[in-house]
PDB file of C-alpha atoms in Angstrom:
ATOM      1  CA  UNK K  99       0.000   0.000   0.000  1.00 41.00           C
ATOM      2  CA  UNK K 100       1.300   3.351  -0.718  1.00 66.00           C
ATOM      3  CA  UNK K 101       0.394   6.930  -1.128  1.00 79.00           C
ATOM      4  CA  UNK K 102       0.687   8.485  -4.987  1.00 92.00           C
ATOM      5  CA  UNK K 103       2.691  11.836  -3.925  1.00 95.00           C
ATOM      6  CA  UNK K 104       5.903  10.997  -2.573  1.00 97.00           C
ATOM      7  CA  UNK K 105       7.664  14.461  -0.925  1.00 98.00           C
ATOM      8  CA  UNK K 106      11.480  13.303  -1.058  1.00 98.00           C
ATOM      9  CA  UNK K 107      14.177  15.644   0.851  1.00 98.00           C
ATOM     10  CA  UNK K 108      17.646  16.028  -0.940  1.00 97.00           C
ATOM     11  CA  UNK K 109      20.833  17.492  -0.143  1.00 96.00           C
ATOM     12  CA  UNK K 110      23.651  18.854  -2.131  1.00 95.00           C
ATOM     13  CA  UNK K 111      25.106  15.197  -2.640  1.00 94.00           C
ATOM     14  CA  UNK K 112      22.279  14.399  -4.848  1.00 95.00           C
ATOM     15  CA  UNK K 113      20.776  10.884  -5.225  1.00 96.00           C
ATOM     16  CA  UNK K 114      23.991   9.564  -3.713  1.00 94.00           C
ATOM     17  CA  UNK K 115      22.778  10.642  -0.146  1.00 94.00           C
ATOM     18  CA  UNK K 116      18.983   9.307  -0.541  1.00 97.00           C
ATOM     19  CA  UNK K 117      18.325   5.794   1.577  1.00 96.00           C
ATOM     20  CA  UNK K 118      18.371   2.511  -0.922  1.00 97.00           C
ATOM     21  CA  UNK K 119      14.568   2.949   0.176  1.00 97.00           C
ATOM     22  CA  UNK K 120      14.235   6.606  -1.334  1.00 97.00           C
ATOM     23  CA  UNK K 121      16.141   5.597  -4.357  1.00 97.00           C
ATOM     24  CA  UNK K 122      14.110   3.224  -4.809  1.00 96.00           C
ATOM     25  CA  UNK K 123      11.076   5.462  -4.757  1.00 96.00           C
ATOM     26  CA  UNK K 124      12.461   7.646  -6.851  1.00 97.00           C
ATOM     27  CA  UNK K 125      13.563   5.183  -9.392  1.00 96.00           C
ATOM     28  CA  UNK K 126      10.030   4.068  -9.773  1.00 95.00           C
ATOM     29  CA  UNK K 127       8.785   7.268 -10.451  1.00 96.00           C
ATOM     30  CA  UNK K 128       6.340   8.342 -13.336  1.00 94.00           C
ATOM     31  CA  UNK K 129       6.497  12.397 -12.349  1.00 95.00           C
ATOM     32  CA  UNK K 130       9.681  14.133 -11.420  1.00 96.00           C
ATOM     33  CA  UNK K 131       8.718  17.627 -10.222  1.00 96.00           C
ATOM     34  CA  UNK K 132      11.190  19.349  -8.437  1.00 96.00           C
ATOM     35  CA  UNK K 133      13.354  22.456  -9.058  1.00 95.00           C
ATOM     36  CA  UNK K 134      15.899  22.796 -11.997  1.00 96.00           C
ATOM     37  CA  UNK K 135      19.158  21.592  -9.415  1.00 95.00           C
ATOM     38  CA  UNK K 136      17.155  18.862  -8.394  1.00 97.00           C
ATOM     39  CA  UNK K 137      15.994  17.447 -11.632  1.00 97.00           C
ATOM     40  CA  UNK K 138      19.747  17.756 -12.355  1.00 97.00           C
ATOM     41  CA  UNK K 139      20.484  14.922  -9.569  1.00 97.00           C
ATOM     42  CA  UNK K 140      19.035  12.504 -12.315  1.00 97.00           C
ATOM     43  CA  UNK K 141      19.919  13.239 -15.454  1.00 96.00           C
ATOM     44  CA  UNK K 142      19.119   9.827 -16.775  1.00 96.00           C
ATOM     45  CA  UNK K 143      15.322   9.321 -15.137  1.00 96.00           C
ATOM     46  CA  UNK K 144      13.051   8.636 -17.735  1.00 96.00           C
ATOM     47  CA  UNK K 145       9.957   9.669 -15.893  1.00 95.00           C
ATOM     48  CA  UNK K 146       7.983  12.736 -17.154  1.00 94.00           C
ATOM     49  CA  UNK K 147       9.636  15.597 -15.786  1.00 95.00           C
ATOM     50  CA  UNK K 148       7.773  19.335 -14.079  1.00 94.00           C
ATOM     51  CA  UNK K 149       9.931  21.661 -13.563  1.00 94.00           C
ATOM     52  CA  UNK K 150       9.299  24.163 -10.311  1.00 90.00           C
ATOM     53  CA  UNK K 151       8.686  27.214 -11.345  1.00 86.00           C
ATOM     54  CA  UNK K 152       5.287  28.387 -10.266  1.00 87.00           C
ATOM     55  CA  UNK K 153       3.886  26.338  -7.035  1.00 89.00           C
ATOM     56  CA  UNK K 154       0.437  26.954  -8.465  1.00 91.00           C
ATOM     57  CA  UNK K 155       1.110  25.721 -11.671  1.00 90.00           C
ATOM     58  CA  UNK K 156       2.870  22.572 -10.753  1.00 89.00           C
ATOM     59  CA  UNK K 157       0.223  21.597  -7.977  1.00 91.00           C
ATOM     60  CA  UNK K 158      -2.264  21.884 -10.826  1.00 91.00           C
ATOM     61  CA  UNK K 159      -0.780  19.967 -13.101  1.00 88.00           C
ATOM     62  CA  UNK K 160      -0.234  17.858 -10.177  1.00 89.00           C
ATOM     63  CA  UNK K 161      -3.736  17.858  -8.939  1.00 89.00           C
ATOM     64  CA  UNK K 162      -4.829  16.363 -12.868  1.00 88.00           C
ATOM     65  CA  UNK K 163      -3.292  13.438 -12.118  1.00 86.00           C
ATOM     66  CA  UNK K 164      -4.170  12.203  -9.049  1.00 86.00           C
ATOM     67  CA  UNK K 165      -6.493   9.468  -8.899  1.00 77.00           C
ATOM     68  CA  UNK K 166     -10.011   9.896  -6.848  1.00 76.00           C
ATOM     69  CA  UNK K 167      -9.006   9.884  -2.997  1.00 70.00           C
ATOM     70  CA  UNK K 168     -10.505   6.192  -2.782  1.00 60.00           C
ATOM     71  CA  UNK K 169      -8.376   5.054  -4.880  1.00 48.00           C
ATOM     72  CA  UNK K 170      -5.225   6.443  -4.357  1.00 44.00           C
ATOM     73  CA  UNK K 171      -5.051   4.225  -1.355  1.00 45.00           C
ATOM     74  CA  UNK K 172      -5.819   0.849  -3.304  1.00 43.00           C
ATOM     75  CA  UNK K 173      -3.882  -2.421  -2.266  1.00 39.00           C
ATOM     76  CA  UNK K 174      -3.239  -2.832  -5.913  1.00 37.00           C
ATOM     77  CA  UNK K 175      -0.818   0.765  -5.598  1.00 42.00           C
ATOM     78  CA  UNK K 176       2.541  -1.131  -5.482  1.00 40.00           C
ATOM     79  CA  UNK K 177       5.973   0.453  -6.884  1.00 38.00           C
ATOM     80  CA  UNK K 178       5.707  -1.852  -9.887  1.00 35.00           C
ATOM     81  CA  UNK K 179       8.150  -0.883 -12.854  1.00 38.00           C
ATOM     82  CA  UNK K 180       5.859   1.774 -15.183  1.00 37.00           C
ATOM     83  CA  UNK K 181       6.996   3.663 -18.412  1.00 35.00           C
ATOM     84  CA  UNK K 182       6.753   7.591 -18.177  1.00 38.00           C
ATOM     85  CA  UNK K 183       3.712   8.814 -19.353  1.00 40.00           C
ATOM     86  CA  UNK K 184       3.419  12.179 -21.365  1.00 39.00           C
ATOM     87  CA  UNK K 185      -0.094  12.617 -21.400  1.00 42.00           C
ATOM     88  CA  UNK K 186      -2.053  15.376 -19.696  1.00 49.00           C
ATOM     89  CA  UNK K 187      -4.477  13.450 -17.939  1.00 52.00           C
ATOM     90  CA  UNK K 188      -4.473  11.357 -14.641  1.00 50.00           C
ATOM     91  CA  UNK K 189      -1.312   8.701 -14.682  1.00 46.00           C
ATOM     92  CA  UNK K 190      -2.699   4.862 -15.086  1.00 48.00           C
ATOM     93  CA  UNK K 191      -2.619   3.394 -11.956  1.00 50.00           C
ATOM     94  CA  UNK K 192      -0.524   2.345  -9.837  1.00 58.00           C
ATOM     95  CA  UNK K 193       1.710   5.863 -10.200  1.00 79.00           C
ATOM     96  CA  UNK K 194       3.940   7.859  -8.220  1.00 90.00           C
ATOM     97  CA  UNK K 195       4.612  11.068  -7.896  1.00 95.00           C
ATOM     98  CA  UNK K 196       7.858  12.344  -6.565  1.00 97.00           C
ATOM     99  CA  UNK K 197       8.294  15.788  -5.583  1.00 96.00           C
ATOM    100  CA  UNK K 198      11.843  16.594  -4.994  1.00 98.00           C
ATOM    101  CA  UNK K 199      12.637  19.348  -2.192  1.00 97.00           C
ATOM    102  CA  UNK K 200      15.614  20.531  -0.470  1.00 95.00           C
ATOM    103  CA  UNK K 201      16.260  18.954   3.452  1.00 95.00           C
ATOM    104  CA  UNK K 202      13.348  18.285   5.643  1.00 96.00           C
ATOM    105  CA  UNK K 203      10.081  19.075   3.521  1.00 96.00           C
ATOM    106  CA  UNK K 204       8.550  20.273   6.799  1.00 96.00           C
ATOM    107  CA  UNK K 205      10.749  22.334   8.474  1.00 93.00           C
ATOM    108  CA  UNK K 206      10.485  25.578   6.713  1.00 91.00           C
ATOM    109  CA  UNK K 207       9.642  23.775   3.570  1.00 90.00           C
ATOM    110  CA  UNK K 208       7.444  23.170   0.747  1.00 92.00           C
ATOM    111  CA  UNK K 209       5.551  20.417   2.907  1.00 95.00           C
ATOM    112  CA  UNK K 210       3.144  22.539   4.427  1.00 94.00           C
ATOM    113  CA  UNK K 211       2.030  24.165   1.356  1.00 93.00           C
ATOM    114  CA  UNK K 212       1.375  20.500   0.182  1.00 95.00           C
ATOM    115  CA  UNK K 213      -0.303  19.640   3.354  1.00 96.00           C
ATOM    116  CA  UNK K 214      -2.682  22.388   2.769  1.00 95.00           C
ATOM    117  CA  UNK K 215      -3.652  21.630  -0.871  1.00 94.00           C
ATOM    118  CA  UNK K 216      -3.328  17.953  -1.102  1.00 94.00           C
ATOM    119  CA  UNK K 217      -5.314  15.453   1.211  1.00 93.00           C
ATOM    120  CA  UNK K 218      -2.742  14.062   3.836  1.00 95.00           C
ATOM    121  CA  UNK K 219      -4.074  10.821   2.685  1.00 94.00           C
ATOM    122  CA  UNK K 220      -2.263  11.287  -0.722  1.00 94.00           C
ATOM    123  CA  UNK K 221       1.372  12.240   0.717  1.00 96.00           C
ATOM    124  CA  UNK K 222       3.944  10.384   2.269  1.00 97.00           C
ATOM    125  CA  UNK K 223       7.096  12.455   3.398  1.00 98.00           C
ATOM    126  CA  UNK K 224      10.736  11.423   3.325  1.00 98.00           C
ATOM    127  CA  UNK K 225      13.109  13.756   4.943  1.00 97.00           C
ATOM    128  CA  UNK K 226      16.611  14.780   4.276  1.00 96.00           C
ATOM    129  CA  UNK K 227      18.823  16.198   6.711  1.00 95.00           C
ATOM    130  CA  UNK K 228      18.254  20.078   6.984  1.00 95.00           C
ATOM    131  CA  UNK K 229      20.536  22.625   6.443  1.00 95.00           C
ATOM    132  CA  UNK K 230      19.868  23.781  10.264  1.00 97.00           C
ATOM    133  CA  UNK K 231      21.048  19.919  11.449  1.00 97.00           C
ATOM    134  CA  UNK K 232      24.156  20.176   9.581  1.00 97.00           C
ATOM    135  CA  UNK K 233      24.964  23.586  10.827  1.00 98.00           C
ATOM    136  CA  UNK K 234      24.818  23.081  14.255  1.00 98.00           C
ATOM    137  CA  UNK K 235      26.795  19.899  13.628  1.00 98.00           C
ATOM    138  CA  UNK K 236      29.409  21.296  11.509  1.00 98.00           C
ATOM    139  CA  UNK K 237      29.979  23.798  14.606  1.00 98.00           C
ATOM    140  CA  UNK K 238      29.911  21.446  16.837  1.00 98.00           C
ATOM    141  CA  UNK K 239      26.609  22.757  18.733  1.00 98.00           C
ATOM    142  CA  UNK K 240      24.082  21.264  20.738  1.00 98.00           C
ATOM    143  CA  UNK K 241      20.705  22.957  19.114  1.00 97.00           C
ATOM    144  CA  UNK K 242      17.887  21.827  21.258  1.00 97.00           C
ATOM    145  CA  UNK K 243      17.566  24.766  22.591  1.00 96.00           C
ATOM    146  CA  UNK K 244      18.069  26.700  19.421  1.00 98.00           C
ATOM    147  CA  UNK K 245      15.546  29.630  18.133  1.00 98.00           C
ATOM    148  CA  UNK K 246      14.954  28.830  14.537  1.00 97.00           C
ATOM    149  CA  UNK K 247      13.929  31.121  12.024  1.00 96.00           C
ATOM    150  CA  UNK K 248      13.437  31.708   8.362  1.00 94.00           C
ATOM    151  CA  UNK K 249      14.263  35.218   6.299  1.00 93.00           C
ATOM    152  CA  UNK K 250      13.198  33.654   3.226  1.00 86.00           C
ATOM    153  CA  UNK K 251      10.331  36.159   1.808  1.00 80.00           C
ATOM    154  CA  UNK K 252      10.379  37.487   5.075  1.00 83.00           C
ATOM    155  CA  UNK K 253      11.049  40.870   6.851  1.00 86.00           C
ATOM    156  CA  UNK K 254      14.205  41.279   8.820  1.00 90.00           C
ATOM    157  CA  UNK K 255      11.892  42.283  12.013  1.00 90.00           C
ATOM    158  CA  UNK K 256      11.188  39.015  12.508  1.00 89.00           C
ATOM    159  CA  UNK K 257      14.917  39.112  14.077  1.00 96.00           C
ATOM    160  CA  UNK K 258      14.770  41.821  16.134  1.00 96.00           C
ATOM    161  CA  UNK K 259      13.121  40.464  19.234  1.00 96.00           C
ATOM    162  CA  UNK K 260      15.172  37.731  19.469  1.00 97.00           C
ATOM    163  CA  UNK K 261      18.614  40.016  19.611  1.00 97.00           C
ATOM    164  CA  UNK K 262      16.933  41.729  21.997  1.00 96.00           C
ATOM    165  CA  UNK K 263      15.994  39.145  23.620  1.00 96.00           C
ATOM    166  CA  UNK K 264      19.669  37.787  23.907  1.00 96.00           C
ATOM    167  CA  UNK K 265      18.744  34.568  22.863  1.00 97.00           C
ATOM    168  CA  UNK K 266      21.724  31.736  21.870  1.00 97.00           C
ATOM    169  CA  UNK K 267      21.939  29.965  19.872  1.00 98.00           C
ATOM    170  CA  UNK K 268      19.911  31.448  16.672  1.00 98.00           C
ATOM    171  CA  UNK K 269      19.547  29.845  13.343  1.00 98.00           C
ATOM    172  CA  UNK K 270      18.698  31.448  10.428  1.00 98.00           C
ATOM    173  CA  UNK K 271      17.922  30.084   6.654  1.00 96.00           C
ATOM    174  CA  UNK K 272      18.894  33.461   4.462  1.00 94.00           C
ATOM    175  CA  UNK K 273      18.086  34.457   1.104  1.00 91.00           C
ATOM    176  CA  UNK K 274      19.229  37.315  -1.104  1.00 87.00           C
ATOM    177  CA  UNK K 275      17.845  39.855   0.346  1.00 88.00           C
ATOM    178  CA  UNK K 276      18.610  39.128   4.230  1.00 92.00           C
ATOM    179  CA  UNK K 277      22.348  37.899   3.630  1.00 93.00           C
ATOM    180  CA  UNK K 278      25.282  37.591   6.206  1.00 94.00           C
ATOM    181  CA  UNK K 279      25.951  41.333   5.769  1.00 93.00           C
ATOM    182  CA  UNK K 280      22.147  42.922   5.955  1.00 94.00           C
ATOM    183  CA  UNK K 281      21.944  40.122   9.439  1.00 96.00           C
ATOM    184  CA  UNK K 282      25.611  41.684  10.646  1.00 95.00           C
ATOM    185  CA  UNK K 283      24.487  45.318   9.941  1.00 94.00           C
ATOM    186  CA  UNK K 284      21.340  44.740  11.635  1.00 96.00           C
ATOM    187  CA  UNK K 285      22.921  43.313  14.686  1.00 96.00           C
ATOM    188  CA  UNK K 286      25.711  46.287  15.000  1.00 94.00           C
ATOM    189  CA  UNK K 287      22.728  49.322  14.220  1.00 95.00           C
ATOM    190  CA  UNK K 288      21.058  47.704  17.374  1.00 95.00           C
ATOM    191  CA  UNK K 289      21.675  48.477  21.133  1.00 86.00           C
ATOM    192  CA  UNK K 290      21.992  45.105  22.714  1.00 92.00           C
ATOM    193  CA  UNK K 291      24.880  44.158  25.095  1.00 91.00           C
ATOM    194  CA  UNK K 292      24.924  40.438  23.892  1.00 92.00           C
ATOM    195  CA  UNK K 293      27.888  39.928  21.795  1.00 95.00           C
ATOM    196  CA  UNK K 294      27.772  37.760  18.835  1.00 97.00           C
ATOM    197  CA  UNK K 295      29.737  35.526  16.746  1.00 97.00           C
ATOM    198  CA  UNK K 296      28.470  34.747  13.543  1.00 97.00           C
ATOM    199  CA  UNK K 297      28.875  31.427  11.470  1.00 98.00           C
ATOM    200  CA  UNK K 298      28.600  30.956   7.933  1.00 97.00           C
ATOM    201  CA  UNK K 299      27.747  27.629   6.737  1.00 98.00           C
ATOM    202  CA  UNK K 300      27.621  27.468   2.881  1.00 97.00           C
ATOM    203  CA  UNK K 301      26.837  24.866   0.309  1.00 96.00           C
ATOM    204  CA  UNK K 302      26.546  22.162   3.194  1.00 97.00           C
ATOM    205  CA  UNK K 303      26.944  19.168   2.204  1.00 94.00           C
ATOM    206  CA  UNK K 304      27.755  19.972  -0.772  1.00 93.00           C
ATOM    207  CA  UNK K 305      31.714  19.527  -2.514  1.00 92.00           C
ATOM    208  CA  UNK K 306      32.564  22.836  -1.957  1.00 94.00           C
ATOM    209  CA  UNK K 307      31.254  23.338   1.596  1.00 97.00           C
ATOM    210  CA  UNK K 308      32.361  25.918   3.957  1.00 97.00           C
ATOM    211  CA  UNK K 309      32.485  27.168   7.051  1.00 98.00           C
ATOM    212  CA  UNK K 310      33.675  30.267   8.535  1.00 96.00           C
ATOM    213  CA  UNK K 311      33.391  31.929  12.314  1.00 97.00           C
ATOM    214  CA  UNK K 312      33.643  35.603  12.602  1.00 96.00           C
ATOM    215  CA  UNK K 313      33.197  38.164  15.202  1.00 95.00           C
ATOM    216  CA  UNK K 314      30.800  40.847  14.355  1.00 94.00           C
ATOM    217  CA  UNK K 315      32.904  43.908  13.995  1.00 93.00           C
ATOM    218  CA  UNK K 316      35.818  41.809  12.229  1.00 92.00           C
ATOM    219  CA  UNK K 317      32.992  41.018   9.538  1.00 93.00           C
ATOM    220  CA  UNK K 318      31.933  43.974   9.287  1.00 92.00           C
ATOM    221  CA  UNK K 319      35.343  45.900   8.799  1.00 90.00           C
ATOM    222  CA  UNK K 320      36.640  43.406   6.399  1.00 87.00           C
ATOM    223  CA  UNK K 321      32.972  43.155   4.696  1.00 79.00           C
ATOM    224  CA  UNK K 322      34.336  44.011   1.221  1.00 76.00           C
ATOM    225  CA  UNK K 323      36.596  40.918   0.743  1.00 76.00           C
ATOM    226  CA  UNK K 324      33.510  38.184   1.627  1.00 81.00           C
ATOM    227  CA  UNK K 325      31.246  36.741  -1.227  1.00 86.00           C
ATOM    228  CA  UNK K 326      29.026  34.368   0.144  1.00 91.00           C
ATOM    229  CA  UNK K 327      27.142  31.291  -1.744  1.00 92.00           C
ATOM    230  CA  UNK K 328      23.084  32.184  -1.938  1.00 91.00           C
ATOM    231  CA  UNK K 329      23.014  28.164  -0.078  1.00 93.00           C
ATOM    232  CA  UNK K 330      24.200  29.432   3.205  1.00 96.00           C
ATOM    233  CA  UNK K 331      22.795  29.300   6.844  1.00 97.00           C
ATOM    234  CA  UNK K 332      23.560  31.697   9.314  1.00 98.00           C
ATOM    235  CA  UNK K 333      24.290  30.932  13.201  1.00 99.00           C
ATOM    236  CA  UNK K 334      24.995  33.337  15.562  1.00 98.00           C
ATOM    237  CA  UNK K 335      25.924  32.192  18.759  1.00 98.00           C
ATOM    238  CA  UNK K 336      27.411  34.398  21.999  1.00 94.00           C
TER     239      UNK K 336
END
């Protein structure tokens, strides 16, 4: 018995860091849809590939070929070898779609946007480590006691309270538009007496992975001469 949406977390090292049970999920696939760098991980799949682009567009597309609820849960749903199909209409049963994200689909992640279109029912998630896990471990960090937050589309006030706050450790996913520097400037324009270091953790997992500790001011002095990976999580620790 299985589920026809299959939500697979991936990391930088591609299908080579997927369980043999995950590859084996994703070998069987008859949709691929996943961003342009994940499609990339297999460059051989023969299933019928949908590029990420527009969420909407790709949960409608999506949506089409579902089978009814009933029998998406069928005993006769097995991951039996299929040929891609390149029609627009529902896959022949049994099918499986795999939607390829990055690290945990939940935490931060395109899971709960799933969640709330698609009936549990239909999903089944298989998570990745996240960028956050490998982080703190990379630094050598207990996190359980970590506050966790997300810039992505977000405004840097979400920050803010927790500067003031003084908490440690805090872990933060980035994105163009909240990078190391605008989180460093943010921190120095602020009057708080906790003093942070700040860790960049780029590309993890990845080949070229790195990871660099600086103090605040010593970034920001020497801020010309850093270039920073868009991949990169951001720790900042007293």
């Amino acid at each position: 018995m299985t589920t026809p949406v299959h939500v697979v977390g991936i990391g930088l090292d591609g299908a080579e860091g997927l369980s043999p049970h995950v590859q084996r999920i994703v070998h069987q696939a008859t949709l691929l849809v996943g961003s342009d760098r994940h499609l990339s991980y297999f460059p051989h799949h023969p299933a019928q590939r949908l590029p990420l682009g527009n969420f909407q567009a790709a949960l409608n597309v999506i949506q089409e070929k579902l089978p009814p609820l009933d029998d998406s849960l069928s005993e006769h749903d097995s991951l039996s070898e299929r040929s891609p199909q390149l029609s627009s209409g529902p896959l022949p049963n049994p099918s499986v779609i795999v939607f390829l994200v990055s690290g945990d689909p939940l935490f931060f992640g395109l899971g709960r946007l799933l969640l709330h279109h698609l009936p549990p029912e239909q999903l089944t998630f298989h998570p990745h480590l996240s960028s956050i896990q490998l982080a703190f471990n990379r630094i050598k960090q207990p996190w359980q006691e970590a506050t966790l937050i997300s810039l992505h589309g977000r405004e840097m006030d979400a920050l803010i309270p927790a500067l003031k706050k003084g908490a440690t450790p805090i872990a933060l996913l980035t994105d163009n538009n909240h990078s190391p520097h605008a989180i460093a400037h943010l921190i120095q324009s602020l009057d708080i007496t906790t003093r942070y270091h700040l860790w960049i953790c780029e590309n993890l997992g990845g080949n070229d992975e790195r990871v660099r500790k600086f103090t605040i001011e010593d970034f920001i002095q020497q801020e010309p001469e850093f270039s920073f990976d868009p991949l990169n999580v951001v720790i900042l620790i007293q």
